[in-house]
CSV table of C-alpha atoms and ligand atoms in Angstrom, one decimal:
chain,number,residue,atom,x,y,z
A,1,UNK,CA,0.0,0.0,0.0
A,2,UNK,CA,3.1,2.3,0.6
A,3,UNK,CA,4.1,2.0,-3.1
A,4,UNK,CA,0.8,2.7,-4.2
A,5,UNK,CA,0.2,5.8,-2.1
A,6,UNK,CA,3.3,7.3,-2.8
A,7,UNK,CA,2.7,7.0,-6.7
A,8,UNK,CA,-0.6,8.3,-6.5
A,9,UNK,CA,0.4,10.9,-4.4
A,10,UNK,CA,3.1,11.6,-6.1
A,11,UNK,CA,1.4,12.0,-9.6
A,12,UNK,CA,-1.2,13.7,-8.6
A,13,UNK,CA,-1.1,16.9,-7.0
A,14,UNK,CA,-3.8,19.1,-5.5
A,15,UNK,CA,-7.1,20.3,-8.3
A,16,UNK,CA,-6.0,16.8,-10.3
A,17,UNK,CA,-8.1,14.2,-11.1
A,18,UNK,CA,-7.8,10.2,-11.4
A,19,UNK,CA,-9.7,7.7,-13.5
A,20,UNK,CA,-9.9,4.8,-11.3
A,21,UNK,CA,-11.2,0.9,-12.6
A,22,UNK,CA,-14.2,0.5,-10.2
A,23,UNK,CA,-13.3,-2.9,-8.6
A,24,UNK,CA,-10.1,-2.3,-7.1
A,25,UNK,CA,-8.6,-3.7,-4.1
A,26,UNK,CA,-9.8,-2.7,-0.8
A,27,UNK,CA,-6.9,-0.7,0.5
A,28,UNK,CA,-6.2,1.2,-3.0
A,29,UNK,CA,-10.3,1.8,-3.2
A,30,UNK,CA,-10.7,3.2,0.4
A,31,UNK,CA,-7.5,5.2,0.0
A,32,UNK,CA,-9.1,6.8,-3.3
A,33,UNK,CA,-12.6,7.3,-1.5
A,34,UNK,CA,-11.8,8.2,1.5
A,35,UNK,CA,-8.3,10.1,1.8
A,36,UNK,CA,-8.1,11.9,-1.8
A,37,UNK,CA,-10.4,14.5,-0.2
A,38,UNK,CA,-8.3,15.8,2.4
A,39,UNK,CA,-5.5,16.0,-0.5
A,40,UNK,CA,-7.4,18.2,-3.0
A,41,UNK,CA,-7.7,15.5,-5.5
A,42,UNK,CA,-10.9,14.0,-7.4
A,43,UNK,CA,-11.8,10.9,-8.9
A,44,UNK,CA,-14.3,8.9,-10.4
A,45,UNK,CA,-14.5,5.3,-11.1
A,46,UNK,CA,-14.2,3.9,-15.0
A,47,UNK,CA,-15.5,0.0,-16.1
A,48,UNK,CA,-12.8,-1.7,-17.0
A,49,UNK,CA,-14.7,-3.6,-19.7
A,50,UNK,CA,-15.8,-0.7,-21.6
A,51,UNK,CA,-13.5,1.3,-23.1
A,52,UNK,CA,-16.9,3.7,-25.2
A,53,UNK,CA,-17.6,5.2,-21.8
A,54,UNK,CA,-14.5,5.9,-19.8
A,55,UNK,CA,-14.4,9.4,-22.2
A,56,UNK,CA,-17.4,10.6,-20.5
A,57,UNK,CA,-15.9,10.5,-17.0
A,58,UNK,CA,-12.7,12.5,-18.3
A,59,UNK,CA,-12.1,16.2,-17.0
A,60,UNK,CA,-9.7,18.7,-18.2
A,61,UNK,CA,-7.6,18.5,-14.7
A,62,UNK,CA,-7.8,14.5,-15.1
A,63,UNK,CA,-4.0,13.6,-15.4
A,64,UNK,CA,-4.0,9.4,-14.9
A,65,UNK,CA,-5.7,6.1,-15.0
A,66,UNK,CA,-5.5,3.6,-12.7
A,67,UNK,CA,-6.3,-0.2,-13.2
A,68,UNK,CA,-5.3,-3.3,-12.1
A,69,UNK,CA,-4.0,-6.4,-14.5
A,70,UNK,CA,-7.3,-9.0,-12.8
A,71,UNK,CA,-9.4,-8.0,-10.4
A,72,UNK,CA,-10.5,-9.3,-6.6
A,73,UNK,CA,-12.3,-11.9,-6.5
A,74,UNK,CA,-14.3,-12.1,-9.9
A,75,UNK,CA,-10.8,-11.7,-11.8
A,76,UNK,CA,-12.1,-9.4,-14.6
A,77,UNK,CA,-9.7,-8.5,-16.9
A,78,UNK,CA,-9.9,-5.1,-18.2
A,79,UNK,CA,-9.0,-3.9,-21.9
A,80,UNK,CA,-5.5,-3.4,-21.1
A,81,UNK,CA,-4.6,-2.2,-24.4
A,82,UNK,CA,-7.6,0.3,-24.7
A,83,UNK,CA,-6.0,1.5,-21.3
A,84,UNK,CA,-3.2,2.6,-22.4
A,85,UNK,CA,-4.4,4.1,-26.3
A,86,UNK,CA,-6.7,6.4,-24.1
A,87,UNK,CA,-4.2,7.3,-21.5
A,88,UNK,CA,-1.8,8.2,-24.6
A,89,UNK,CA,-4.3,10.1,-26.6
A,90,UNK,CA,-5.5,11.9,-23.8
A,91,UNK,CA,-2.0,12.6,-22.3
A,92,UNK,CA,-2.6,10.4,-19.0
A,93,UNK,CA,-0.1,8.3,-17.5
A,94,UNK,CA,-1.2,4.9,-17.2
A,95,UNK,CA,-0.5,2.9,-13.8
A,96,UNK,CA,-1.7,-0.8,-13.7
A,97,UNK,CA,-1.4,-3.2,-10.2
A,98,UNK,CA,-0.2,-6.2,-11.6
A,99,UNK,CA,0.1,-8.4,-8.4
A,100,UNK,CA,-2.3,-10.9,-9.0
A,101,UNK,CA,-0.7,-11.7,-12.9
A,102,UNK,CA,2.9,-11.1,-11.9
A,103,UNK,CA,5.4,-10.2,-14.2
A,104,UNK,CA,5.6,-14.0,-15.2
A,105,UNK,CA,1.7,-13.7,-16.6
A,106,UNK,CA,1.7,-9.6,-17.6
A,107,UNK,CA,4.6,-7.6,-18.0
A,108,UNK,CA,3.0,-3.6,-18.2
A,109,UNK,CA,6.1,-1.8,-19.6
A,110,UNK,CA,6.0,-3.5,-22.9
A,111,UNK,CA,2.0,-3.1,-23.4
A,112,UNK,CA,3.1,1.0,-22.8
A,113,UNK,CA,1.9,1.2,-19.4
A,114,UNK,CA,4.1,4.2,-17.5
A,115,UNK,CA,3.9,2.5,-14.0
A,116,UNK,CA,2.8,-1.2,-13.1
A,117,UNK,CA,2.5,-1.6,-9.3
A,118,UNK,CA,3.2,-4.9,-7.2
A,119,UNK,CA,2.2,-6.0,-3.8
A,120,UNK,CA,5.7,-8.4,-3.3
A,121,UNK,CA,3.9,-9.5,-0.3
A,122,UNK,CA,2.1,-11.8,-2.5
A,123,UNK,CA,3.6,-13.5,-6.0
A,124,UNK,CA,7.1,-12.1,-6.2
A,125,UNK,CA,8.1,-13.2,-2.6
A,126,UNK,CA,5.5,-16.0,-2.2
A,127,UNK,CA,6.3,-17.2,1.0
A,128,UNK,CA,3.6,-15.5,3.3
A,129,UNK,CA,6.4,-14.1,5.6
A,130,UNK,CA,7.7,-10.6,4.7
A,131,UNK,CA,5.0,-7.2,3.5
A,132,UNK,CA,6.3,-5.3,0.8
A,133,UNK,CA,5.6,-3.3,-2.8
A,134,UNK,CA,7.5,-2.0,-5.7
A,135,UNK,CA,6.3,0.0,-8.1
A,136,UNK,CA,8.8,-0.1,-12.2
A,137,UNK,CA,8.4,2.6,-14.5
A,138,UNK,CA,11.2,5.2,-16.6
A,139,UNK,CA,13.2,7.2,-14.3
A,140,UNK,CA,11.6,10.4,-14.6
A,141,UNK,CA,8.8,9.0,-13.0
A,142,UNK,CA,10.6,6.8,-10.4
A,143,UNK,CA,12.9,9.8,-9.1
A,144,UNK,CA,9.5,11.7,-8.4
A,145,UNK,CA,7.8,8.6,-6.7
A,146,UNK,CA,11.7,8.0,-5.1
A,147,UNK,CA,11.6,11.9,-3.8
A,148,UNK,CA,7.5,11.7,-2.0
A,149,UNK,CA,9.1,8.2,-0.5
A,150,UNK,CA,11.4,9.7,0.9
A,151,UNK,CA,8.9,12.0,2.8
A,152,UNK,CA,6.3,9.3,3.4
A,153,UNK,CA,8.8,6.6,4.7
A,154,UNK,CA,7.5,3.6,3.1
A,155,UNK,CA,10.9,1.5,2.9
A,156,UNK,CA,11.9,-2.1,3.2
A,157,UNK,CA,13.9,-3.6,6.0
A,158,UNK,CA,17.3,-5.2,4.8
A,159,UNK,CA,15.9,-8.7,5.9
A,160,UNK,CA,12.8,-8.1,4.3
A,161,UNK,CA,14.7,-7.2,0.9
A,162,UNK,CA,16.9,-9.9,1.5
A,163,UNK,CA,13.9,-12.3,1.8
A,164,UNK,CA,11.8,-10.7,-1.2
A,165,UNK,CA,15.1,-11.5,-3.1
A,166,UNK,CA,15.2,-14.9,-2.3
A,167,UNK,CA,11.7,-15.6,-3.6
A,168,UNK,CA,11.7,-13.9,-6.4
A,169,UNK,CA,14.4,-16.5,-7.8
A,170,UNK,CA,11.5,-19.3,-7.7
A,171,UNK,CA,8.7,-16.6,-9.1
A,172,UNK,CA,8.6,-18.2,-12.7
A,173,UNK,CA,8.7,-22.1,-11.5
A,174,UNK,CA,6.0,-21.6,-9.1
A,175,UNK,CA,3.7,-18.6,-11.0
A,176,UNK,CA,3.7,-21.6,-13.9
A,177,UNK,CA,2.9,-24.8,-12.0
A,178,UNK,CA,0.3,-22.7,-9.6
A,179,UNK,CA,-1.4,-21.4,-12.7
A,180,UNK,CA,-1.5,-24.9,-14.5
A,181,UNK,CA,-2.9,-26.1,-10.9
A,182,UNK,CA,-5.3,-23.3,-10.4
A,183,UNK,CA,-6.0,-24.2,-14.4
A,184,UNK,CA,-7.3,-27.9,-13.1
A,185,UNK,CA,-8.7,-26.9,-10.4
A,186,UNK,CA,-10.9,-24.6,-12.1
A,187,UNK,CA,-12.4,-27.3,-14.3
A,188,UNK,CA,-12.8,-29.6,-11.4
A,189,UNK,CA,-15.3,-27.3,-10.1
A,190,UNK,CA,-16.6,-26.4,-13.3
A,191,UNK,CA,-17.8,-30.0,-13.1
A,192,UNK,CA,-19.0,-30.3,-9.8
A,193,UNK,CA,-22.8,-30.5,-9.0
A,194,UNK,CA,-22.3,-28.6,-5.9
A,195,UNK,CA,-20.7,-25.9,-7.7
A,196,UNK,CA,-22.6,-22.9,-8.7
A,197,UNK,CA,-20.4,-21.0,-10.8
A,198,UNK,CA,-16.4,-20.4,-11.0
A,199,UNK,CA,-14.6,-17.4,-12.1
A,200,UNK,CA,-11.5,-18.5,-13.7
A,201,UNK,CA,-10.2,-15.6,-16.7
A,202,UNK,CA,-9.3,-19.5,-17.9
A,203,UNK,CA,-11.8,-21.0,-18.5
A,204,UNK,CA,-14.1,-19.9,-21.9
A,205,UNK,CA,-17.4,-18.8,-20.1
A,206,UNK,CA,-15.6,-16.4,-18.4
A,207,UNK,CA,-16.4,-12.7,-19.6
A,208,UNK,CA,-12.4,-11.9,-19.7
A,209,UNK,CA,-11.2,-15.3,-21.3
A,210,UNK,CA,-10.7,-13.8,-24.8
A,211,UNK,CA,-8.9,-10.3,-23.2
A,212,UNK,CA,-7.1,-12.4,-20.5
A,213,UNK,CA,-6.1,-14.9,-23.9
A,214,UNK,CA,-5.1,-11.5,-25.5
A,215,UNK,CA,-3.0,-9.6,-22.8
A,216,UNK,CA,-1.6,-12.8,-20.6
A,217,UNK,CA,0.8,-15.6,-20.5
A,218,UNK,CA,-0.9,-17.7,-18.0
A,219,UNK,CA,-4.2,-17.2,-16.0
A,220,UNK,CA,-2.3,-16.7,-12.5
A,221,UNK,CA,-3.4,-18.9,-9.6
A,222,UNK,CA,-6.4,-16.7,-8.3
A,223,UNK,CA,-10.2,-18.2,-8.5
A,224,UNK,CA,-13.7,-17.7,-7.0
A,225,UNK,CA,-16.5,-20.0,-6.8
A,226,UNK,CA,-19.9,-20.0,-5.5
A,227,UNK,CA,-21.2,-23.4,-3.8
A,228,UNK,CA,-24.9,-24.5,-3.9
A,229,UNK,CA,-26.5,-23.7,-0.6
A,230,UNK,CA,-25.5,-20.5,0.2
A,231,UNK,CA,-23.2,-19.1,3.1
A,232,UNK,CA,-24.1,-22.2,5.0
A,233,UNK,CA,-22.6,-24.4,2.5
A,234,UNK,CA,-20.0,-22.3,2.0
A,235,UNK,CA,-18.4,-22.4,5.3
A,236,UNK,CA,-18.8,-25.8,6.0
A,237,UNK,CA,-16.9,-26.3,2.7
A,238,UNK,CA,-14.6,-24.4,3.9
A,239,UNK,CA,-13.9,-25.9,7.4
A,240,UNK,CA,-14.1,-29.6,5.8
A,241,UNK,CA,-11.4,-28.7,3.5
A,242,UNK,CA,-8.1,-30.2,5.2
A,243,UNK,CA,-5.4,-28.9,3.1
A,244,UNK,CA,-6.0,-25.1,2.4
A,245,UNK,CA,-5.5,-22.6,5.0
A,246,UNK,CA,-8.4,-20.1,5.6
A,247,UNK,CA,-6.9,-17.1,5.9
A,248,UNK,CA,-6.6,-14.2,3.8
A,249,UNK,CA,-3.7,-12.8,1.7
A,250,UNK,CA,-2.8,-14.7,-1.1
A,251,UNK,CA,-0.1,-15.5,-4.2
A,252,UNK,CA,1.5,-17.4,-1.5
A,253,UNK,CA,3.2,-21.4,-1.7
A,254,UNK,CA,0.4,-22.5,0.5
A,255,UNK,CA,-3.3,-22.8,-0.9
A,256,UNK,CA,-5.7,-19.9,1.0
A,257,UNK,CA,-9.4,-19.6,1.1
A,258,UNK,CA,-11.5,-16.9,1.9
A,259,UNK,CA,-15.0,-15.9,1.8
A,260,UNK,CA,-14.8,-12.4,0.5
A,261,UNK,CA,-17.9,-11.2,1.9
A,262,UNK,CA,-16.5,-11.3,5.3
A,263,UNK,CA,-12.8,-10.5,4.5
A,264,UNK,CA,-11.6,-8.1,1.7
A,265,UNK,CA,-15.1,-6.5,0.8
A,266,UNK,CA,-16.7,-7.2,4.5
A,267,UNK,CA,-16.6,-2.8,4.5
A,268,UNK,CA,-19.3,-2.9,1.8
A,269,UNK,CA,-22.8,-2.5,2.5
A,270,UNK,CA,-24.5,-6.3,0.9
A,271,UNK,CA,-26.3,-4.4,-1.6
A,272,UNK,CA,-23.0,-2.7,-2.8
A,273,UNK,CA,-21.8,-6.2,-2.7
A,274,UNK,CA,-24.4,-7.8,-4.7
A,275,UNK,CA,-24.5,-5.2,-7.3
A,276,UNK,CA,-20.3,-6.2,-7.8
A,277,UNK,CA,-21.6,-9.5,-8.0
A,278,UNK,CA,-20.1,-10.5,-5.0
A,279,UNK,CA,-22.4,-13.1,-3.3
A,280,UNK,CA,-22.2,-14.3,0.5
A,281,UNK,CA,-21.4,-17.9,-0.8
A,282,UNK,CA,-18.6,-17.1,-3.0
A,283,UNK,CA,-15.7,-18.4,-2.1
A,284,UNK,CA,-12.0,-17.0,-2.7
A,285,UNK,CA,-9.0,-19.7,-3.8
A,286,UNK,CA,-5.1,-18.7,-3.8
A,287,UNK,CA,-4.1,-22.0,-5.3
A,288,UNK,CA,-0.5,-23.2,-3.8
A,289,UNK,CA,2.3,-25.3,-4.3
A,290,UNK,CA,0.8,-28.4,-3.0
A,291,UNK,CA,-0.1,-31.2,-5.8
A,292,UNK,CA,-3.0,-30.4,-7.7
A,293,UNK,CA,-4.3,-33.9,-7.6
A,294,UNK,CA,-4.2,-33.8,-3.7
A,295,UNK,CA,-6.1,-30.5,-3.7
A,296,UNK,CA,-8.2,-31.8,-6.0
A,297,UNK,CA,-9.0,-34.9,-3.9
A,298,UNK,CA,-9.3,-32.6,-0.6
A,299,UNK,CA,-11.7,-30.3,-2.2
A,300,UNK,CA,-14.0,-33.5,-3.6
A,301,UNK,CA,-14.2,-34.6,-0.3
A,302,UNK,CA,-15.2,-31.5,1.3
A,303,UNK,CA,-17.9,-31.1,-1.1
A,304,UNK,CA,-19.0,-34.5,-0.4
A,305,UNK,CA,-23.1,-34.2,0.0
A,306,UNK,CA,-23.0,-30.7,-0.8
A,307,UNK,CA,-25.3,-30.2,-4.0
A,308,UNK,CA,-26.9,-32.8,-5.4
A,309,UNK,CA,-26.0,-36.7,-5.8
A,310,UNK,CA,-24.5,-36.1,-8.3
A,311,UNK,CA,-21.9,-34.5,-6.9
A,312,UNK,CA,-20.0,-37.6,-6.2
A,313,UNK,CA,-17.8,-38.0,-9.0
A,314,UNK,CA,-14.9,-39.9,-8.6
A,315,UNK,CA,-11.3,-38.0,-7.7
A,316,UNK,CA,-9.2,-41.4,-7.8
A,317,UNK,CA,-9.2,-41.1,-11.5
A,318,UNK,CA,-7.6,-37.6,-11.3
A,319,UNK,CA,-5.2,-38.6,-8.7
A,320,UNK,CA,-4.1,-42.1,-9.8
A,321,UNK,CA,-2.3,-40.0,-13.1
B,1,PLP,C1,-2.6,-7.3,-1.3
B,1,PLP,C2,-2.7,-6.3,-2.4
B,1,PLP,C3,-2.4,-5.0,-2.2
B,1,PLP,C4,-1.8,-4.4,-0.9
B,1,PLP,O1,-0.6,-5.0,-0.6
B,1,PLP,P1,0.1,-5.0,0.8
B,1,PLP,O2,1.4,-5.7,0.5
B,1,PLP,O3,-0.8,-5.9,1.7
B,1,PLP,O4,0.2,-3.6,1.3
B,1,PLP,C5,-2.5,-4.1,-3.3
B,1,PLP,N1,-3.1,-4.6,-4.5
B,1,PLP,C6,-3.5,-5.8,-4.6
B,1,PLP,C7,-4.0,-6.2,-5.9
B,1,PLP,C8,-3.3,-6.7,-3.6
B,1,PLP,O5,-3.7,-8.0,-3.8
C-alpha cells in the first residue's frame, strides 16, 4: 500500500483528477474514497470492460488512469490495451497493479503502461512471511515517486529485501505450475454439482477469457466460486477442506481460502456487494504449491453431499495420473 500511495500521491497533485477501474482492491479503493479529499484531488471510477464510456468520466484536470492487471475476486480483466491508447491520446499516464498476474503472466512496460504496481507481499516473494511493494516505471517517474518516499517513509527492512530477493528466484517455477494447478482446479469445479459458478479468466465462459487470452501468459493462480446452498454451504466447505489454510492474503506457496464477503469486501454494505456480483457464498482460492491432484481430492471430499447426488464424481481417476 506504501508504493501505491506514494505514486498516487506523487502524480497527482492538488485540483487533479484520477480515473480509477471501479473494482479495485480494498486498501487502494478506500484510499481513493476516503483520503483523496483531504489532498485536493478527485476521482471517479471507469468500467474496466468498456472502453466507449471511460471518455465521458474524463475532465480537463484528469492527469491518470489507474487499473489493475485482474481483479479481486471475480478476476475481470480489463482492456488493457484500450488503457493505455486512451491514456496516450489523452496525455494520462497509465499505472496498472499487476500483483495478481505477476510479471511472469503480464509484464505492463512492454504493453506501454508508465507505472505497473506490485504487492511483493504476494507473488514475487511468495512465501507469506515478509509485506512489501514496488512499483517499475522510466526514471523520470521513479525519481519523483523515489523523492515523495522519501517523505512518506515507506521502505523495506534489509531482511525483508533480503527475503523478497530470495523468492523472487523461484517466481517463474511456481507462478507456472500454480497457474496450470489453479487451471485444473478450475475445471474440477466447473464439473461439480455442488458448484454454482467459477470465475476463472481461464476457462471460456468467463467474460475476460478472450482479453485475458489476448493480454496474458498464464491465468495466474487466483479463483472464486460460488457453492450451492448459500453461506451455509460455504463455510462448511470451507472448514471440511483439510489442506488449504483459511486465511486471507494470497499469491502465496500454500493454498488460502477466503469468503470475501466477510474479508476483503466485508466494509461494503450487501447491496454494494451484490450489485459487484459479489455473493455471500462465494468463495475465494489462492491455489498453492501443493499437488493439484491432492487438492483436487481434498476439495472433492469437502464437497461430499453438498449439491446434489450427483456430486460424487470420482477424484481417484484424477489422482491415480
Ligand atoms: C494485497 C494487495 C495490495 C496491498 O498490498 P500489501 O502488501 O498488503 O500492502 C494491493 N493490491 C493488490 C491487488 C493486492 O492483492
Amino acid at each position: 500500500m506504501a508504493a501505491i500511495s506514494t505514486t498516487l500521491l506523487a502524480v497527482l497533485s492538488s485540483g487533479d483528477h484520477l480515473l480509477a477501474q471501479d473494482c479495485l482492491y480494498g486498501g487502494t479503493h478506500d484510499f481513493v474514497t476516503e483520503d483523496f479529499a483531504s489532498f485536493g484531488i478527485g476521482y471517479d471510477f471507469i468500467d474496466g470492460e468498456d472502453p466507449a464510456s471511460w471518455k465521458k468520466k474524463l475532465r480537463p484536470n484528469t492527469r491518470a488512469v489507474y487499473v489493475e492487471t485482474i481483479t479481486n475476486p471475480l478476476l475481470k480483466v480489463a482492456d488493457l490495451k484500450a488503457v493505455v491508447e486512451f491514456a496516450r491520446e489523452h496525455g494520462l499516464i497509465s499505472i496498472i497493479d499487476n500483483t495478481f498476474a505477476s510479471p511472469v503472466n503480464f509484464r505492463p512496460a512492454e504493453w506501454g503502461f508508465d507505472l505497473s504496481l506490485h504487492s511483493c507481499t504476494k507473488y514475487l516473494n511468495g512465501h507469506s512471511d515478509i509485506v512489501a511493494g514496488a512499483v517499475i516505471g522510466r526514471s523520470a517517474l521513479i525519481e519523483k515517486i523515489t523523492h515523495k518516499l522519501n517523505h512518506l517513509g515507506g521502505s523495506l527492512d534489509p531482511h525483508a529485501a533480503y527475503l523478497l530477493h530470495r523468492g523472487m528466484k523461484t517466481l517463474a517455477v511456481r507462478m507456472k505450475f500454480q497457474s496450470e494447478s489453479a487451471m485444473r482446479i478450475a475445471q474440477f469445479l466447473e464439473g461439480h454439482a455442488a458448484i454454482e459458478k467459477v470465475n476463472y479468466p481461464g476457462l471460456p465462459n468467463h467474460p475476460a477469457y478472450q482479453r485475458a487470452r489476448e493480454f496474458l501468459n498464464g491465468f495466474s493462480a487466483m479463483l472464486s466460486f460460488e457453492v450451492r446452498g448459500g453461506v451455509e454451504a460455504a463455510e462448511r466447505f470451507m472448514q471440511k477442506t483439510e489442506l488449504p489454510i483459511v486465511a486471507p492474503s494470497l499469491g502465496g506457496v500454500e493454498t488460502l481460502l477466503t469468503r470475501p464477503a466477510t474479508t476483503s469486501h466485508s466494509g461494503m454494505s450487501p447491496q454494494d456487494r451484490l450489485k459487484a456480483g459479489i455473493t455471500d457464498s462465494l468463495v475465494r482460492m489462492s491455489v498453492g504449491l501443493e499437488a493439484a491432484e491432492d487438492l483436487i481430492e481434498d476439495l472433492e471430499r469437502a464437497l461430499e453431499g453438498e449439491g446434489s447426488q450427483r456430486a460424487r464424481k470420482s477424484a481417484r481417476s484424477t489422482a491415480i495420473r
